[in-house]
Tab-separated table of C-alpha atoms in Angstrom:
chain	number	residue	atom	x	y	z
V	271	MET	CA	21.914	-27.404	-47.745
V	272	SER	CA	22.296	-30.768	-46.018
V	273	THR	CA	25.141	-33.135	-46.703
V	274	ASN	CA	22.838	-35.566	-48.521
V	275	GLN	CA	21.681	-32.870	-50.940
V	276	ARG	CA	25.117	-31.612	-51.850
V	277	SER	CA	26.320	-31.720	-55.408
V	278	THR	CA	28.935	-34.354	-56.129
V	279	ALA	CA	29.906	-32.978	-59.544
V	280	LEU	CA	33.490	-32.875	-60.781
V	281	TYR	CA	34.838	-29.970	-62.821
V	282	SER	CA	37.615	-29.867	-65.385
V	283	HIS	CA	38.415	-26.269	-64.412
V	284	PRO	CA	37.382	-23.763	-61.715
V	285	PHE	CA	36.039	-21.180	-64.185
V	286	SER	CA	32.355	-21.874	-63.760
V	287	ARG	CA	29.558	-20.555	-61.567
V	288	ALA	CA	28.635	-24.080	-60.440
V	289	TYR	CA	32.181	-24.724	-59.210
V	290	TRP	CA	32.171	-21.655	-56.985
V	291	HIS	CA	28.611	-22.372	-55.845
V	292	ASP	CA	29.774	-25.769	-54.567
V	293	ALA	CA	32.910	-24.245	-53.035
V	294	ALA	CA	30.859	-21.631	-51.174
V	295	ALA	CA	28.407	-24.312	-49.987
V	296	GLU	CA	31.258	-25.963	-48.033
V	297	VAL	CA	30.958	-23.144	-45.484
V	298	LYS	CA	27.474	-24.425	-44.561
V	299	SER	CA	28.569	-28.043	-44.177
V	300	THR	CA	29.191	-29.184	-40.609
V	301	LYS	CA	31.353	-32.028	-41.872
V	302	THR	CA	33.539	-29.641	-43.881
V	303	LEU	CA	33.910	-27.270	-40.918
V	304	VAL	CA	35.017	-30.136	-38.679
V	305	ILE	CA	37.474	-31.394	-41.312
V	306	ALA	CA	38.822	-27.850	-41.780
V	307	ALA	CA	39.406	-27.512	-38.018
V	308	LEU	CA	41.216	-30.863	-37.901
V	309	MET	CA	43.359	-29.940	-40.891
V	310	ILE	CA	44.273	-26.586	-39.316
V	311	ALA	CA	45.359	-28.398	-36.158
V	312	LEU	CA	47.474	-30.819	-38.185
V	313	ARG	CA	49.032	-28.010	-40.227
V	314	VAL	CA	49.948	-26.097	-37.082
V	315	ALA	CA	51.358	-29.207	-35.395
V	316	THR	CA	53.571	-30.032	-38.387
V	317	LYS	CA	54.433	-26.512	-39.569
V	318	GLY	CA	57.984	-26.524	-38.256
V	319	LEU	CA	58.771	-30.066	-39.413
V	320	SER	CA	60.779	-30.676	-42.578
V	321	ILE	CA	63.437	-33.095	-43.840
V	322	PRO	CA	66.948	-31.678	-44.475
V	323	ILE	CA	68.806	-33.208	-47.413
V	324	ALA	CA	71.777	-30.790	-47.622
V	325	PRO	CA	72.948	-27.526	-46.020
V	326	GLY	CA	70.242	-24.970	-46.666
V	327	LEU	CA	68.074	-27.511	-48.528
V	328	ARG	CA	65.013	-29.150	-47.028
V	329	ILE	CA	62.164	-31.169	-48.464
V	330	PHE	CA	59.094	-29.021	-48.068
V	331	SER	CA	57.409	-28.759	-44.683
V	332	VAL	CA	55.290	-31.707	-43.600
V	333	ALA	CA	52.446	-29.189	-43.295
V	334	SER	CA	52.513	-28.868	-47.109
V	335	PHE	CA	51.057	-32.366	-47.403
V	336	ILE	CA	48.233	-31.413	-45.053
V	337	ASN	CA	47.724	-28.152	-46.949
V	338	ALA	CA	47.232	-29.952	-50.282
V	339	LEU	CA	44.957	-32.579	-48.771
V	340	SER	CA	42.906	-29.957	-46.947
V	341	ALA	CA	42.541	-27.776	-50.062
V	342	MET	CA	41.392	-30.790	-52.088
V	343	ILE	CA	38.627	-31.475	-49.535
V	344	ILE	CA	37.393	-28.052	-48.392
V	345	GLY	CA	37.854	-26.024	-51.605
V	346	PRO	CA	39.120	-22.513	-52.342
V	347	VAL	CA	36.542	-20.548	-50.303
V	348	MET	CA	37.291	-22.372	-47.052
V	349	ALA	CA	41.005	-22.620	-47.876
V	350	ILE	CA	41.602	-18.892	-47.388
V	351	PRO	CA	40.487	-18.563	-43.724
V	352	ALA	CA	42.096	-21.942	-42.968
V	353	ALA	CA	45.414	-20.652	-44.352
V	354	VAL	CA	45.238	-17.428	-42.326
V	355	ILE	CA	44.452	-19.226	-39.067
V	356	SER	CA	47.098	-21.926	-39.512
V	357	ASP	CA	49.745	-19.349	-40.439
V	358	PHE	CA	49.070	-17.191	-37.376
V	359	LEU	CA	48.887	-20.113	-34.938
V	360	GLY	CA	51.927	-21.787	-36.491
V	361	VAL	CA	54.168	-18.773	-35.949
V	362	MET	CA	52.862	-18.337	-32.407
V	363	ILE	CA	53.604	-21.953	-31.493
V	364	TRP	CA	56.788	-22.613	-33.468
V	365	GLU	CA	59.301	-20.078	-32.141
V	366	GLY	CA	61.910	-21.154	-34.682
V	367	LEU	CA	59.796	-19.669	-37.512
V	368	GLY	CA	60.671	-16.153	-36.382
V	369	SER	CA	58.640	-13.086	-35.510
V	370	TYR	CA	55.199	-12.681	-37.046
V	371	PHE	CA	55.083	-10.511	-40.156
V	372	LEU	CA	51.525	-10.249	-41.458
V	373	PRO	CA	52.255	-10.034	-45.239
V	374	TYR	CA	53.864	-13.491	-45.123
V	375	VAL	CA	50.348	-14.903	-44.790
V	376	LEU	CA	49.992	-14.227	-48.531
V	377	GLN	CA	52.306	-17.183	-49.195
V	378	GLU	CA	50.136	-19.469	-47.104
V	379	ILE	CA	46.978	-18.215	-48.834
V	380	GLY	CA	48.559	-18.476	-52.285
V	381	SER	CA	49.714	-22.079	-51.880
V	382	SER	CA	46.349	-23.117	-50.420
V	383	LEU	CA	44.471	-21.505	-53.306
V	384	ILE	CA	46.670	-23.136	-55.922
V	385	TRP	CA	46.059	-26.584	-54.482
V	386	ALA	CA	42.329	-25.900	-54.081
V	387	LEU	CA	41.870	-24.642	-57.642
V	388	LEU	CA	43.679	-27.654	-59.075
V	389	LEU	CA	42.456	-30.459	-56.794
V	390	TYR	CA	39.022	-29.528	-55.431
V	391	ARG	CA	36.154	-31.273	-57.249
V	392	ALA	CA	38.621	-32.431	-59.916
V	393	LYS	CA	39.867	-35.709	-61.306
V	394	VAL	CA	43.281	-35.553	-59.690
V	395	THR	CA	46.145	-36.524	-62.004
V	396	PRO	CA	49.950	-36.316	-61.743
V	397	TRP	CA	49.911	-33.335	-64.145
V	398	ARG	CA	47.698	-31.366	-61.746
V	399	VAL	CA	50.069	-32.114	-58.893
V	400	VAL	CA	53.150	-31.245	-60.975
V	401	ILE	CA	51.596	-27.965	-62.151
V	402	GLY	CA	50.505	-27.117	-58.616
V	403	ARG	CA	53.932	-27.739	-57.139
V	404	PHE	CA	55.626	-25.790	-59.945
V	405	LEU	CA	53.380	-22.756	-59.348
V	406	ILE	CA	54.037	-22.903	-55.620
V	407	CYS	CA	57.809	-23.241	-56.069
V	408	MET	CA	58.268	-20.522	-58.680
V	409	VAL	CA	55.371	-18.090	-58.147
V	410	ILE	CA	54.773	-18.336	-54.402
V	411	ASN	CA	58.248	-19.209	-53.103
V	412	VAL	CA	60.411	-17.303	-55.590
V	413	LEU	CA	58.448	-14.310	-56.908
V	414	LEU	CA	56.109	-13.592	-54.016
V	415	GLY	CA	58.616	-14.753	-51.400
V	416	THR	CA	61.369	-12.434	-52.634
V	417	TRP	CA	58.999	-9.448	-52.715
V	418	LEU	CA	57.776	-10.201	-49.184
V	419	ASN	CA	61.368	-10.497	-47.958
V	420	LYS	CA	62.080	-7.011	-49.291
V	421	LEU	CA	59.027	-5.682	-47.444
V	422	TYR	CA	60.212	-7.401	-44.277
V	423	TYR	CA	63.683	-5.872	-44.498
V	424	GLN	CA	62.260	-2.423	-45.212
V	425	TYR	CA	59.694	-2.667	-42.398
V	426	TYR	CA	62.389	-3.427	-39.851
V	427	GLY	CA	64.700	-0.747	-41.211
V	428	MET	CA	67.261	-3.117	-42.674
V	429	SER	CA	68.886	-3.082	-46.081
V	430	ALA	CA	66.898	-4.917	-48.747
V	431	THR	CA	70.152	-5.938	-50.471
V	432	ALA	CA	70.257	-9.243	-48.645
V	433	ALA	CA	66.714	-10.056	-49.729
V	434	THR	CA	67.609	-9.214	-53.326
V	435	MET	CA	70.668	-11.472	-53.173
V	436	LEU	CA	68.434	-14.366	-52.172
V	437	THR	CA	66.661	-14.373	-55.532
V	438	TRP	CA	68.997	-16.623	-57.511
V	439	PRO	CA	69.682	-19.102	-54.687
V	440	ARG	CA	65.930	-19.253	-54.112
V	441	ILE	CA	65.310	-19.999	-57.808
V	442	ILE	CA	67.996	-22.689	-57.934
V	443	LYS	CA	66.801	-24.275	-54.702
V	444	ASN	CA	63.213	-24.459	-55.939
V	445	LEU	CA	64.277	-25.825	-59.338
V	446	PHE	CA	66.019	-28.661	-57.557
V	447	MET	CA	63.243	-29.340	-55.059
V	448	PHE	CA	60.293	-29.059	-57.454
V	449	PRO	CA	60.472	-32.488	-59.189
V	450	ILE	CA	61.233	-34.269	-55.916
V	451	GLU	CA	58.364	-32.590	-54.099
V	452	ALA	CA	55.955	-33.140	-57.001
V	453	LEU	CA	56.760	-36.845	-57.002
V	454	VAL	CA	56.389	-37.193	-53.227
V	455	MET	CA	53.141	-35.195	-53.227
V	456	THR	CA	51.704	-37.356	-56.018
V	457	PHE	CA	52.360	-40.557	-54.103
V	458	PHE	CA	50.905	-39.025	-50.940
V	459	LEU	CA	47.662	-38.024	-52.669
V	460	ARG	CA	47.551	-41.368	-54.457
V	461	LEU	CA	47.359	-43.006	-51.033
V	462	MET	CA	44.891	-40.525	-49.553
V	463	ILE	CA	42.318	-40.178	-52.367
V	464	PRO	CA	40.743	-43.645	-51.910
V	465	ILE	CA	40.431	-42.936	-48.181
V	466	THR	CA	38.807	-39.530	-48.638
V	467	SER	CA	36.530	-40.985	-51.307
V	468	ARG	CA	35.280	-43.745	-49.023
V	469	MET	CA	34.700	-41.166	-46.265
V	470	GLY	CA	32.607	-39.029	-48.621
V	471	LEU	CA	35.067	-36.109	-48.469
V	472	THR	CA	35.894	-36.187	-52.188
V	473	TYR	CA	33.794	-37.307	-55.128
V	474	GLY	CA	34.298	-39.379	-58.233
V	475	SER	CA	37.795	-40.176	-57.055
V	476	PRO	CA	39.561	-43.028	-58.844
V	477	LYS	CA	40.827	-46.179	-57.254
V	478	VAL	CA	44.521	-46.262	-56.576
V	479	GLY	CA	46.409	-46.859	-59.818
V	480	GLU	CA	43.989	-45.360	-62.304
V	481	SER	CA	44.561	-41.646	-62.926
V	482	MET	CA	47.397	-41.170	-60.419
V	483	ARG	CA	49.937	-43.240	-62.322
V	484	PHE	CA	52.763	-41.421	-64.117
V	485	ASN	CA	52.901	-42.090	-67.836
V	486	LYS	CA	56.118	-42.156	-69.847
V	487	VAL	CA	55.912	-38.494	-70.862
V	488	GLN	CA	55.399	-37.389	-67.273
V	489	ILE	CA	58.260	-39.551	-66.029
V	490	ALA	CA	60.569	-38.206	-68.762
V	491	THR	CA	59.566	-34.644	-67.877
V	492	LEU	CA	60.326	-35.172	-64.201
V	493	VAL	CA	63.676	-36.811	-65.020
V	494	ILE	CA	64.688	-33.852	-67.199
V	495	LEU	CA	63.559	-31.359	-64.572
V	496	PHE	CA	65.393	-33.290	-61.890
V	497	ALA	CA	68.573	-33.289	-64.007
V	498	VAL	CA	68.254	-29.509	-64.407
V	499	GLY	CA	67.725	-29.245	-60.680
V	500	VAL	CA	70.740	-31.379	-59.827
V	501	GLY	CA	72.924	-29.185	-62.003
V	502	SER	CA	71.416	-26.079	-60.473
V	503	VAL	CA	71.843	-27.229	-56.905
V	504	PHE	CA	75.602	-27.521	-57.339
V	505	GLY	CA	75.609	-23.849	-58.282
V	506	TYR	CA	73.408	-23.073	-55.301
V	507	LEU	CA	75.589	-24.975	-52.839
V	508	GLY	CA	78.698	-23.345	-54.283
V	509	TYR	CA	77.080	-19.963	-53.694
V	510	TYR	CA	75.912	-21.049	-50.235
V	511	TYR	CA	79.387	-22.055	-49.082
V	512	GLN	CA	80.967	-18.921	-50.532
V	513	THR	CA	78.535	-16.524	-48.864
V	514	THR	CA	77.526	-18.296	-45.655
V	515	SER	CA	79.962	-18.332	-42.773
V	516	LEU	CA	80.057	-21.531	-40.744
V	517	SER	CA	80.433	-19.388	-37.630
V	518	SER	CA	76.942	-17.945	-38.082
V	519	ASN	CA	75.525	-21.343	-37.121
V	520	TYR	CA	77.806	-22.054	-34.162
V	521	GLU	CA	76.213	-23.178	-30.933
V	522	SER	CA	77.724	-21.658	-27.769
V	523	ASP	CA	80.008	-24.639	-27.092
V	524	GLU	CA	81.134	-24.736	-30.714
V	525	ARG	CA	81.915	-21.012	-30.682
V	526	ILE	CA	83.987	-21.306	-27.499
V	527	ALA	CA	85.921	-24.269	-28.901
V	528	ALA	CA	86.544	-22.542	-32.259
V	529	ASN	CA	87.728	-19.306	-30.633
V	530	GLN	CA	90.134	-21.172	-28.346
V	531	GLN	CA	91.388	-23.307	-31.231
V	532	MET	CA	92.374	-20.195	-33.174
V	533	LEU	CA	94.622	-18.985	-30.348
V	534	GLU	CA	96.232	-22.424	-30.147
V	535	ILE	CA	96.900	-22.328	-33.891
V	536	LEU	CA	98.484	-18.870	-33.645
V	537	GLN	CA	100.767	-20.029	-30.861
V	538	GLU	CA	101.721	-23.197	-32.735
V	539	GLN	CA	102.596	-21.040	-35.771
V	540	GLY	CA	104.977	-18.986	-33.654
V	541	ASP	CA	102.897	-15.852	-33.053
V	542	GLU	CA	103.775	-14.545	-29.612
V	543	TRP	CA	100.364	-13.653	-28.307
V	544	ASP	CA	100.101	-13.809	-24.525
V	545	ALA	CA	97.615	-16.559	-23.714
V	546	ASP	CA	96.955	-15.043	-20.269
V	547	SER	CA	95.733	-11.712	-21.642
V	548	THR	CA	94.595	-12.476	-25.206
V	549	VAL	CA	91.444	-13.921	-26.727
V	550	THR	CA	90.779	-14.761	-30.349
V	551	ILE	CA	87.320	-14.389	-31.905
V	552	VAL	CA	86.268	-16.119	-35.127
V	553	GLU	CA	84.591	-13.464	-37.269
V	554	SER	CA	83.972	-15.670	-40.295
V	555	ALA	CA	84.673	-19.203	-41.471
V	556	TYR	CA	84.153	-20.089	-45.124
V	557	LYS	CA	84.511	-23.591	-46.535
V	558	GLU	CA	84.594	-24.503	-50.212
V	559	PHE	CA	81.822	-26.753	-51.486
V	560	LEU	CA	83.054	-30.366	-51.416
V	561	GLY	CA	86.380	-29.089	-50.100
V	562	HIS	CA	88.119	-29.704	-46.798
V	563	GLU	CA	89.798	-26.324	-46.259
V	564	ILE	CA	88.242	-23.586	-44.119
V	565	THR	CA	89.348	-19.961	-44.323
V	566	TYR	CA	89.005	-18.255	-40.949
V	567	THR	CA	89.057	-14.536	-40.311
V	568	VAL	CA	90.086	-14.137	-36.689
V	569	ALA	CA	90.224	-11.038	-34.502
V	570	VAL	CA	92.893	-10.946	-31.801
V	571	TYR	CA	91.953	-8.950	-28.692
V	572	GLN	CA	93.867	-7.740	-25.665
V	573	VAL	CA	91.895	-8.260	-22.466
V	574	ALA	CA	91.848	-5.355	-20.002
V	575	ASP	CA	93.823	-5.743	-16.789
V	576	GLY	CA	91.906	-7.333	-13.964
V	577	VAL	CA	89.356	-8.994	-16.258
V	578	THR	CA	89.109	-12.770	-15.995
V	579	ILE	CA	89.214	-14.681	-19.248
V	580	ASP	CA	86.340	-17.118	-19.010
V	581	ASP	CA	83.674	-18.628	-21.253
V	582	SER	CA	81.766	-15.339	-21.311
V	583	LEU	CA	84.660	-13.871	-23.338
V	584	TRP	CA	85.525	-16.992	-25.294
V	585	GLY	CA	81.884	-17.330	-26.305
V	586	LEU	CA	81.682	-13.918	-27.990
V	587	SER	CA	80.993	-13.518	-31.685
V	588	LYS	CA	82.116	-10.710	-34.009
V	589	SER	CA	79.799	-7.810	-33.079
V	590	PRO	CA	79.600	-8.381	-29.300
V	591	ALA	CA	83.399	-8.670	-29.165
V	592	SER	CA	83.957	-5.423	-31.095
V	593	GLU	CA	81.599	-3.610	-28.712
V	594	ASN	CA	83.048	-5.062	-25.515
V	595	GLU	CA	84.778	-2.355	-23.448
V	596	ASN	CA	87.161	-4.878	-21.897
V	597	LEU	CA	88.640	-5.876	-25.255
V	598	THR	CA	91.127	-3.949	-27.382
V	599	ARG	CA	91.657	-5.162	-30.937
V	600	LEU	CA	95.265	-6.016	-31.692
V	601	ALA	CA	95.143	-7.647	-35.110
V	602	THR	CA	93.111	-9.440	-37.759
V	603	VAL	CA	94.513	-12.797	-38.840
V	604	THR	CA	93.489	-14.964	-41.796
V	605	ILE	CA	94.010	-18.672	-41.189
V	606	LEU	CA	93.654	-21.538	-43.658
V	607	TYR	CA	92.769	-24.746	-41.828
V	608	ASP	CA	92.800	-28.169	-43.502
V	609	GLU	CA	90.315	-30.509	-41.834
V	610	SER	CA	91.642	-33.647	-43.542
V	611	SER	CA	95.197	-33.251	-42.250
V	612	ASP	CA	94.435	-31.132	-39.166
V	613	THR	CA	97.002	-28.542	-40.258
V	614	ALA	CA	96.804	-24.773	-40.390
V	615	GLN	CA	98.576	-21.983	-42.217
V	616	ILE	CA	98.524	-18.274	-41.416
V	617	LEU	CA	97.812	-16.427	-44.653
V	618	SER	CA	98.002	-12.857	-43.361
V	619	THR	CA	98.215	-10.764	-40.202
V	620	VAL	CA	97.038	-7.156	-40.198
V	621	LEU	CA	97.802	-5.181	-37.052
V	622	ALA	CA	95.109	-2.841	-35.771
V	623	GLU	CA	95.854	0.876	-36.081
């Protein structure tokens, strides 16, 4: 079917034979195939980009904008292979996304399908965007994401407990992000729809300001949801600070500096550890949310005779230090450090047996 003969009908829902006939016809359109390839390239290029707003909280990936726009143009049939290809290429190119685990592609497919079913050949409204983002946050990110994390842990022979523990923080995080992301996505599509309409990529699209304006009910709903999210995020961040050690995110220079600082603190507090034959290793560092005190758990090690104490030892973390044959554990010390006053207090010292 040529481009000129294509149907330009809009549908109020995707539950009709005509809707799926038009969606399947996109596969035969050269224009749609070219657009799909461009969108895949954009999704891959932006997959690792996101905007952090707090520790552990980021506004959704920039690729999510491209995903929604692409799904609105190419439809649900084309959205599935586009999601698979962009997911595979994205992980291959962006090393920070981790090793490739095939079942995770279900999240990419699910989010693409949700956007396609709600936006393709439809009169796009804020409610459709809000519903789409809610389904992605709660169904794809929380329910499906938690299940896939358990599969990942089991596949690699690790305990699934950690994946299970992520459930509530994941829910709280998505509750907080959902209204923000829905609002941002609505404004993005409000800008893009007139452009795609003029290019003949979408049909019957309104001019800016018609159906993409929030009414009072929608604004009130988003405000309430945002208020719920704000309250929830405080619980999430409290949990995050209680269960996430600052030391897990140390860069090499930060780890060296922190380990050396702990020995200096012990010496200032009167502990008679020999600086020429002792190293201290930060095993954990927990900070209260909105607080300024950090509780350090520090391992004190005796260095074997003849071994030079250099950055290779000072840069060790918990597990490598415990497995190092040149180190003998002497004690475990708990230190409370106040960042605001730059003071420290030794809470406990437990000698190794």
